[in-house]
């Protein structure tokens, strides 16, 4: 196994020559794109940003850096508040922002939040209007990025994003995460003239789409050859990991499995994600009925459902058995905005694999 990895090692600082000397030339172009790059010369970077959702794979990415002995003073976490901060709580787990804050605290790294004003709900209700500004926090405080309304016409959504590989149809990922991070990188002078590594926690095992991802490539915000000399590489440090390796990393570091997995979810993304299976909707309807009712209300109002079969989330799950949740502590936490459980376990406690581990119930994309 380690030989396979060694054969595939690509150190960006040494580039193509190393790969040629080792007799293996990974998928690569002149800019440095590698299909397999499980190890990189991470010390070459001035700043390391981890896109931290609070799910197991982004946590595993952070833990991988810890295992590599990375200087954590270079690391910062970025978390996108899907619901924004203007009062909506339509999609995300209520505690997710606070959970991420506490993870950052546990590892003594800064965390910067960013969001689209009005969040998912505001964007979905857009009617002949422009999208709201993006907001992000940085070392200097809160920054608001207005929209350039001279380049496009106002438009209307009035429907949920649709399950699709296309980011135009599944607009939530781009509008609430990808675009926000892009503007966050492009609008901070502190990255100019610096080498920045942008880390995300996708894994090839998750889907046939992700199986095709490159592990290392220039980030779309890279301008290394431009006036700003902003060098940004994207690296997916756990792209080649299987789920067992992810849970093992959390166990070794004593990170308690995040609440969604304890409730039976196989992935931790938006609680009311458009990818939720009927069984997940049945579980939401049973334990958090108000959340499901609001979503179904919007589906009826728009005349367009999340399901391609034109069945709203209440009907889609009506005759389906919900999970039987016996982790009452996690269930109670799911109702609160403040995260009151520990994120790291005490050394005396045995680590517990959560109910949702290795499950195949559909929930979450990104
Ligand atoms: S987790 Fe689901 S609903 Fe939330 S942004 Fe991603 S695809 Fe959209």
CSV table of C-alpha atoms and ligand atoms in Angstrom, one decimal:
chain,number,residue,atom,x,y,z
A,1,UNK,CA,0.0,0.0,0.0
A,2,UNK,CA,2.7,2.5,1.0
A,3,UNK,CA,4.6,1.6,-2.2
A,4,UNK,CA,1.6,2.5,-4.3
A,5,UNK,CA,1.4,5.8,-2.5
A,6,UNK,CA,5.1,6.4,-2.9
A,7,UNK,CA,4.9,5.7,-6.6
A,8,UNK,CA,2.1,8.3,-6.8
A,9,UNK,CA,3.7,10.9,-4.6
A,10,UNK,CA,3.9,14.2,-6.3
A,11,UNK,CA,5.6,17.1,-4.6
A,12,UNK,CA,4.4,20.3,-6.3
A,13,UNK,CA,7.6,22.1,-5.5
A,14,UNK,CA,9.6,19.6,-7.5
A,15,UNK,CA,7.0,19.0,-10.1
A,16,UNK,CA,7.1,17.0,-13.3
A,17,UNK,CA,10.8,16.0,-13.1
A,18,UNK,CA,10.2,13.9,-9.9
A,19,UNK,CA,7.3,12.1,-11.5
A,20,UNK,CA,9.3,11.3,-14.6
A,21,UNK,CA,12.3,10.1,-12.5
A,22,UNK,CA,9.9,7.8,-10.6
A,23,UNK,CA,8.7,6.4,-13.9
A,24,UNK,CA,5.1,7.5,-13.3
A,25,UNK,CA,3.5,10.5,-14.9
A,26,UNK,CA,0.2,11.2,-13.2
A,27,UNK,CA,-2.5,13.1,-15.0
A,28,UNK,CA,-0.8,16.5,-15.1
A,29,UNK,CA,-0.7,19.7,-17.0
A,30,UNK,CA,1.7,22.6,-17.2
A,31,UNK,CA,0.0,24.3,-14.2
A,32,UNK,CA,0.4,21.2,-12.0
A,33,UNK,CA,-2.8,19.2,-12.0
A,34,UNK,CA,-2.5,15.7,-10.5
A,35,UNK,CA,-5.2,13.0,-10.4
A,36,UNK,CA,-3.3,11.4,-7.5
A,37,UNK,CA,-1.4,13.5,-5.0
A,38,UNK,CA,-1.8,11.9,-1.6
A,39,UNK,CA,1.3,13.6,-0.3
A,40,UNK,CA,2.5,17.1,-1.0
A,41,UNK,CA,5.1,19.5,0.2
A,42,UNK,CA,2.8,21.3,2.5
A,43,UNK,CA,5.5,23.3,4.2
A,44,UNK,CA,5.9,25.3,0.9
A,45,UNK,CA,2.6,27.2,1.7
A,46,UNK,CA,2.3,30.5,3.6
A,47,UNK,CA,-1.4,29.9,4.4
A,48,UNK,CA,-3.6,26.9,4.6
A,49,UNK,CA,-7.4,27.3,4.4
A,50,UNK,CA,-9.7,24.3,5.2
A,51,UNK,CA,-13.3,24.4,4.0
A,52,UNK,CA,-14.8,23.1,7.2
A,53,UNK,CA,-18.4,22.0,7.0
A,54,UNK,CA,-18.3,20.2,10.4
A,55,UNK,CA,-18.8,16.8,8.7
A,56,UNK,CA,-16.5,13.8,9.2
A,57,UNK,CA,-14.5,14.4,5.9
A,58,UNK,CA,-13.6,18.0,6.6
A,59,UNK,CA,-12.7,17.0,10.1
A,60,UNK,CA,-10.6,14.2,8.8
A,61,UNK,CA,-8.8,16.7,6.5
A,62,UNK,CA,-7.9,18.8,9.5
A,63,UNK,CA,-6.8,15.7,11.4
A,64,UNK,CA,-4.7,14.6,8.5
A,65,UNK,CA,-2.8,17.9,8.7
A,66,UNK,CA,-2.3,17.4,12.4
A,67,UNK,CA,-0.9,13.9,11.7
A,68,UNK,CA,1.4,15.4,9.1
A,69,UNK,CA,2.8,17.8,11.7
A,70,UNK,CA,1.6,20.9,9.9
A,71,UNK,CA,2.3,24.2,11.7
A,72,UNK,CA,-1.2,25.0,12.8
A,73,UNK,CA,-0.4,28.7,13.0
A,74,UNK,CA,-0.7,28.7,9.2
A,75,UNK,CA,-4.1,27.1,9.3
A,76,UNK,CA,-7.6,28.7,9.3
A,77,UNK,CA,-11.0,27.2,8.9
A,78,UNK,CA,-13.7,28.6,6.6
A,79,UNK,CA,-17.3,27.7,7.3
A,80,UNK,CA,-20.2,28.8,5.0
A,81,UNK,CA,-23.4,29.5,6.9
A,82,UNK,CA,-26.0,28.1,4.5
A,83,UNK,CA,-28.9,29.8,6.1
A,84,UNK,CA,-27.1,33.2,6.4
A,85,UNK,CA,-27.3,35.2,9.5
A,86,UNK,CA,-30.5,37.1,8.9
A,87,UNK,CA,-32.9,34.8,10.8
A,88,UNK,CA,-33.6,31.9,8.4
A,89,UNK,CA,-33.1,28.3,9.7
A,90,UNK,CA,-34.6,26.5,6.7
A,91,UNK,CA,-31.8,24.1,5.8
A,92,UNK,CA,-28.9,23.7,8.1
A,93,UNK,CA,-28.6,22.0,11.5
A,94,UNK,CA,-29.2,24.7,14.1
A,95,UNK,CA,-26.0,24.1,16.0
A,96,UNK,CA,-23.7,23.8,13.1
A,97,UNK,CA,-22.1,27.2,13.3
A,98,UNK,CA,-21.4,26.9,17.0
A,99,UNK,CA,-20.1,23.3,16.6
A,100,UNK,CA,-17.6,24.5,14.1
A,101,UNK,CA,-16.6,27.4,16.3
A,102,UNK,CA,-15.9,24.9,19.1
A,103,UNK,CA,-13.9,22.7,16.8
A,104,UNK,CA,-11.7,25.7,15.9
A,105,UNK,CA,-11.3,26.4,19.6
A,106,UNK,CA,-10.3,22.8,20.3
A,107,UNK,CA,-7.5,23.0,17.7
A,108,UNK,CA,-6.6,26.6,18.5
A,109,UNK,CA,-7.0,27.8,14.9
A,110,UNK,CA,-9.1,30.8,13.7
A,111,UNK,CA,-12.4,30.2,12.0
A,112,UNK,CA,-14.0,32.7,9.6
A,113,UNK,CA,-17.6,32.4,8.6
A,114,UNK,CA,-19.1,33.5,5.3
A,115,UNK,CA,-22.6,33.6,3.9
A,116,UNK,CA,-24.9,34.9,1.3
A,117,UNK,CA,-27.1,37.5,2.9
A,118,UNK,CA,-30.5,35.9,3.4
A,119,UNK,CA,-29.0,32.5,3.0
A,120,UNK,CA,-30.7,29.6,1.0
A,121,UNK,CA,-34.2,30.8,1.8
A,122,UNK,CA,-33.5,34.4,0.6
A,123,UNK,CA,-32.0,33.2,-2.6
A,124,UNK,CA,-34.8,30.7,-3.2
A,125,UNK,CA,-37.4,33.4,-2.8
A,126,UNK,CA,-35.7,35.8,-5.3
A,127,UNK,CA,-38.3,37.2,-7.7
A,128,UNK,CA,-37.2,39.5,-10.5
A,129,UNK,CA,-34.4,40.6,-8.2
A,130,UNK,CA,-30.6,40.4,-7.8
A,131,UNK,CA,-28.9,38.1,-5.4
A,132,UNK,CA,-28.0,39.7,-2.1
A,133,UNK,CA,-24.4,40.6,-1.1
A,134,UNK,CA,-21.9,38.1,0.1
A,135,UNK,CA,-20.5,38.5,3.6
A,136,UNK,CA,-17.3,37.1,5.1
A,137,UNK,CA,-15.3,37.5,8.2
A,138,UNK,CA,-11.5,37.9,8.1
A,139,UNK,CA,-8.7,38.9,10.4
A,140,UNK,CA,-9.8,42.5,10.0
A,141,UNK,CA,-13.5,41.9,10.7
A,142,UNK,CA,-16.7,41.6,8.6
A,143,UNK,CA,-16.6,42.4,4.9
A,144,UNK,CA,-19.7,42.9,2.7
A,145,UNK,CA,-19.3,42.3,-1.0
A,146,UNK,CA,-22.0,44.0,-3.0
A,147,UNK,CA,-23.2,42.6,-6.4
A,148,UNK,CA,-22.3,44.1,-9.6
A,149,UNK,CA,-25.7,44.7,-11.1
A,150,UNK,CA,-24.4,46.2,-14.3
A,151,UNK,CA,-23.4,42.8,-15.7
A,152,UNK,CA,-26.6,40.8,-15.4
A,153,UNK,CA,-30.3,41.1,-15.4
A,154,UNK,CA,-32.4,40.4,-12.2
A,155,UNK,CA,-34.0,37.0,-12.1
A,156,UNK,CA,-36.4,34.7,-10.4
A,157,UNK,CA,-35.9,31.4,-8.6
A,158,UNK,CA,-39.0,30.5,-6.6
A,159,UNK,CA,-38.2,26.8,-6.5
A,160,UNK,CA,-35.8,24.5,-4.7
A,161,UNK,CA,-32.5,23.6,-6.3
A,162,UNK,CA,-33.0,20.4,-8.3
A,163,UNK,CA,-30.9,17.2,-7.8
A,164,UNK,CA,-28.4,17.4,-10.6
A,165,UNK,CA,-24.7,17.3,-11.4
A,166,UNK,CA,-25.2,20.7,-13.0
A,167,UNK,CA,-24.4,23.5,-10.5
A,168,UNK,CA,-26.8,25.7,-12.4
A,169,UNK,CA,-29.7,23.4,-11.6
A,170,UNK,CA,-28.4,22.5,-8.2
A,171,UNK,CA,-27.7,26.2,-7.5
A,172,UNK,CA,-27.3,25.9,-3.7
A,173,UNK,CA,-23.8,24.6,-3.9
A,174,UNK,CA,-22.5,27.3,-6.1
A,175,UNK,CA,-24.6,30.2,-4.7
A,176,UNK,CA,-24.0,29.4,-1.0
A,177,UNK,CA,-20.6,27.8,-1.0
A,178,UNK,CA,-18.4,27.9,-4.1
A,179,UNK,CA,-19.1,31.5,-5.1
A,180,UNK,CA,-18.8,32.7,-1.5
A,181,UNK,CA,-15.4,31.1,-1.1
A,182,UNK,CA,-14.2,32.3,-4.4
A,183,UNK,CA,-15.0,35.9,-3.6
A,184,UNK,CA,-13.6,35.4,-0.1
A,185,UNK,CA,-10.3,34.5,-1.7
A,186,UNK,CA,-10.3,37.1,-4.4
A,187,UNK,CA,-11.1,40.0,-2.0
A,188,UNK,CA,-8.4,39.6,0.6
A,189,UNK,CA,-5.2,41.3,-0.1
A,190,UNK,CA,-3.5,39.2,2.5
A,191,UNK,CA,-3.4,36.3,-0.1
A,192,UNK,CA,-1.7,38.4,-2.8
A,193,UNK,CA,2.0,37.6,-3.3
A,194,UNK,CA,1.5,34.5,-1.1
A,195,UNK,CA,1.2,30.7,-1.6
A,196,UNK,CA,-2.1,29.5,-0.3
A,197,UNK,CA,-3.4,25.9,-0.1
A,198,UNK,CA,-7.1,25.5,-0.2
A,199,UNK,CA,-8.2,22.2,1.3
A,200,UNK,CA,-11.6,20.4,1.0
A,201,UNK,CA,-12.7,17.0,2.2
A,202,UNK,CA,-14.2,15.2,-0.7
A,203,UNK,CA,-13.6,11.5,-1.1
A,204,UNK,CA,-13.6,9.4,-4.3
A,205,UNK,CA,-15.6,6.6,-2.5
A,206,UNK,CA,-18.6,9.0,-2.1
A,207,UNK,CA,-19.8,9.1,-5.7
A,208,UNK,CA,-18.9,8.3,-9.2
A,209,UNK,CA,-18.6,12.0,-9.8
A,210,UNK,CA,-16.1,12.5,-7.0
A,211,UNK,CA,-14.2,9.4,-8.2
A,212,UNK,CA,-13.1,11.5,-11.1
A,213,UNK,CA,-11.8,14.5,-9.1
A,214,UNK,CA,-8.2,15.6,-9.3
A,215,UNK,CA,-6.5,15.4,-5.9
A,216,UNK,CA,-4.3,18.5,-6.6
A,217,UNK,CA,-4.8,21.3,-9.0
A,218,UNK,CA,-4.5,25.1,-9.2
A,219,UNK,CA,-7.6,26.7,-7.6
A,220,UNK,CA,-9.9,28.7,-9.7
A,221,UNK,CA,-8.8,31.8,-7.8
A,222,UNK,CA,-5.1,31.1,-8.6
A,223,UNK,CA,-3.4,34.2,-10.2
A,224,UNK,CA,0.2,33.2,-9.7
A,225,UNK,CA,1.3,34.6,-13.0
A,226,UNK,CA,-0.8,37.7,-12.7
A,227,UNK,CA,-0.2,41.2,-11.3
A,228,UNK,CA,-1.4,40.1,-7.8
A,229,UNK,CA,0.9,37.0,-7.8
A,230,UNK,CA,-1.7,35.1,-5.8
A,231,UNK,CA,-0.8,31.5,-5.8
A,232,UNK,CA,-3.7,29.2,-4.7
A,233,UNK,CA,-3.6,25.4,-5.0
A,234,UNK,CA,-6.5,23.2,-4.2
A,235,UNK,CA,-5.7,19.9,-2.4
A,236,UNK,CA,-8.1,17.1,-1.3
A,237,UNK,CA,-6.0,15.3,1.4
A,238,UNK,CA,-8.6,12.5,2.0
A,239,UNK,CA,-9.8,12.0,-1.5
A,240,UNK,CA,-8.3,8.5,-1.6
A,241,UNK,CA,-9.5,7.5,1.9
A,242,UNK,CA,-12.2,5.1,2.6
A,243,UNK,CA,-14.8,5.7,5.3
A,244,UNK,CA,-13.0,3.4,7.7
A,245,UNK,CA,-9.9,5.6,7.6
A,246,UNK,CA,-12.1,8.6,8.3
A,247,UNK,CA,-13.7,7.2,11.4
A,248,UNK,CA,-10.3,5.8,12.5
A,249,UNK,CA,-8.8,9.3,12.3
A,250,UNK,CA,-11.7,10.7,14.5
A,251,UNK,CA,-11.3,7.9,16.9
A,252,UNK,CA,-7.5,8.3,17.2
A,253,UNK,CA,-7.9,12.0,17.9
A,254,UNK,CA,-10.8,11.6,20.3
A,255,UNK,CA,-13.2,13.6,18.2
A,256,UNK,CA,-16.7,12.6,19.1
A,257,UNK,CA,-18.8,11.8,16.1
A,258,UNK,CA,-20.8,14.9,15.0
A,259,UNK,CA,-24.5,14.9,15.9
A,260,UNK,CA,-26.0,14.1,12.5
A,261,UNK,CA,-24.1,10.8,12.4
A,262,UNK,CA,-25.3,10.0,15.9
A,263,UNK,CA,-28.9,10.5,14.8
A,264,UNK,CA,-28.4,8.0,11.9
A,265,UNK,CA,-27.5,10.3,9.0
A,266,UNK,CA,-24.6,8.9,6.8
A,267,UNK,CA,-23.5,12.4,5.9
A,268,UNK,CA,-23.5,15.7,7.6
A,269,UNK,CA,-24.6,18.4,5.3
A,270,UNK,CA,-27.8,20.5,5.3
A,271,UNK,CA,-30.3,18.8,7.6
A,272,UNK,CA,-33.1,19.3,5.0
A,273,UNK,CA,-30.8,18.7,2.0
A,274,UNK,CA,-32.4,18.2,-1.4
A,275,UNK,CA,-30.6,14.8,-1.6
A,276,UNK,CA,-32.3,13.4,1.5
A,277,UNK,CA,-33.8,10.0,0.9
A,278,UNK,CA,-37.5,9.2,1.9
A,279,UNK,CA,-36.2,7.6,5.1
A,280,UNK,CA,-34.4,10.7,6.1
A,281,UNK,CA,-37.5,12.8,5.3
A,282,UNK,CA,-39.5,10.3,7.4
A,283,UNK,CA,-37.1,10.8,10.3
A,284,UNK,CA,-37.3,14.6,10.0
A,285,UNK,CA,-41.1,14.5,9.8
A,286,UNK,CA,-41.2,12.3,12.9
A,287,UNK,CA,-38.7,14.0,15.2
A,288,UNK,CA,-38.6,17.6,13.7
A,289,UNK,CA,-42.1,17.9,12.1
A,290,UNK,CA,-42.0,21.6,11.8
A,291,UNK,CA,-38.9,21.5,9.6
A,292,UNK,CA,-40.5,19.1,7.1
A,293,UNK,CA,-43.8,21.0,7.1
A,294,UNK,CA,-42.1,24.3,6.1
A,295,UNK,CA,-40.2,22.6,3.3
A,296,UNK,CA,-43.4,20.9,2.0
A,297,UNK,CA,-45.2,24.3,2.3
A,298,UNK,CA,-42.7,25.9,0.0
A,299,UNK,CA,-43.0,23.0,-2.5
A,300,UNK,CA,-46.7,23.5,-2.6
A,301,UNK,CA,-46.4,27.2,-2.9
A,302,UNK,CA,-43.9,26.9,-5.9
A,303,UNK,CA,-45.8,24.1,-7.6
A,304,UNK,CA,-42.3,22.5,-7.9
A,305,UNK,CA,-41.2,19.8,-5.5
A,306,UNK,CA,-37.7,18.7,-4.6
A,307,UNK,CA,-38.4,15.2,-5.9
A,308,UNK,CA,-38.5,14.8,-9.6
A,309,UNK,CA,-41.6,12.6,-9.1
A,310,UNK,CA,-43.6,15.7,-8.1
A,311,UNK,CA,-44.3,14.4,-4.6
A,312,UNK,CA,-43.6,16.7,-1.6
A,313,UNK,CA,-41.4,15.7,1.2
A,314,UNK,CA,-44.3,14.8,3.5
A,315,UNK,CA,-45.8,12.5,1.0
A,316,UNK,CA,-42.5,11.0,-0.2
A,317,UNK,CA,-41.9,9.7,3.3
A,318,UNK,CA,-45.5,9.0,4.5
A,319,UNK,CA,-45.3,5.2,4.6
A,320,UNK,CA,-41.6,5.0,5.3
A,321,UNK,CA,-40.2,3.9,8.7
A,322,UNK,CA,-38.1,6.7,10.4
A,323,UNK,CA,-34.8,5.9,12.1
A,324,UNK,CA,-35.3,4.8,15.7
A,325,UNK,CA,-33.1,7.4,17.5
A,326,UNK,CA,-31.9,6.2,20.9
A,327,UNK,CA,-29.1,8.8,21.3
A,328,UNK,CA,-31.3,11.2,23.3
A,329,UNK,CA,-28.4,13.6,24.0
A,330,UNK,CA,-27.8,14.1,20.3
A,331,UNK,CA,-31.5,14.4,19.7
A,332,UNK,CA,-31.8,17.2,22.3
A,333,UNK,CA,-28.7,18.9,20.8
A,334,UNK,CA,-30.3,18.9,17.3
A,335,UNK,CA,-33.0,21.3,18.6
A,336,UNK,CA,-30.6,23.9,19.9
A,337,UNK,CA,-28.5,26.6,18.3
A,338,UNK,CA,-25.9,26.6,21.0
A,339,UNK,CA,-23.6,23.5,20.9
A,340,UNK,CA,-23.6,22.3,24.5
A,341,UNK,CA,-22.0,18.8,24.1
A,342,UNK,CA,-18.2,18.2,24.1
A,343,UNK,CA,-16.5,18.0,20.7
A,344,UNK,CA,-13.5,16.1,22.1
A,345,UNK,CA,-14.1,13.2,24.4
A,346,UNK,CA,-12.5,12.8,27.8
A,347,UNK,CA,-9.7,10.2,27.8
A,348,UNK,CA,-11.7,8.0,30.2
A,349,UNK,CA,-14.6,7.5,27.8
A,350,UNK,CA,-14.6,4.9,25.1
A,351,UNK,CA,-15.0,6.3,21.5
A,352,UNK,CA,-18.2,5.3,19.9
A,353,UNK,CA,-18.9,4.7,16.2
A,354,UNK,CA,-22.1,6.5,15.5
A,355,UNK,CA,-25.4,5.0,14.2
A,356,UNK,CA,-25.0,6.6,10.8
A,357,UNK,CA,-21.5,5.3,10.1
A,358,UNK,CA,-21.2,3.1,6.9
A,359,UNK,CA,-24.9,3.8,6.2
A,360,UNK,CA,-26.1,4.2,2.7
A,361,UNK,CA,-29.2,6.3,3.3
A,362,UNK,CA,-29.0,9.2,0.8
A,363,UNK,CA,-28.4,12.6,2.3
A,364,UNK,CA,-26.1,15.5,1.3
A,365,UNK,CA,-24.0,16.4,-1.6
A,366,UNK,CA,-21.3,19.1,-2.3
B,1,LIG,S1,-26.1,20.1,1.5
B,1,LIG,FE1,-27.7,19.7,0.0
B,1,LIG,S2,-29.2,21.4,0.2
B,1,LIG,FE2,-27.3,22.0,1.3
B,1,LIG,S3,-26.1,23.2,-0.2
B,1,LIG,FE3,-25.4,21.1,-0.4
B,1,LIG,S4,-26.7,20.1,-2.0
B,1,LIG,FE4,-27.7,22.1,-1.3
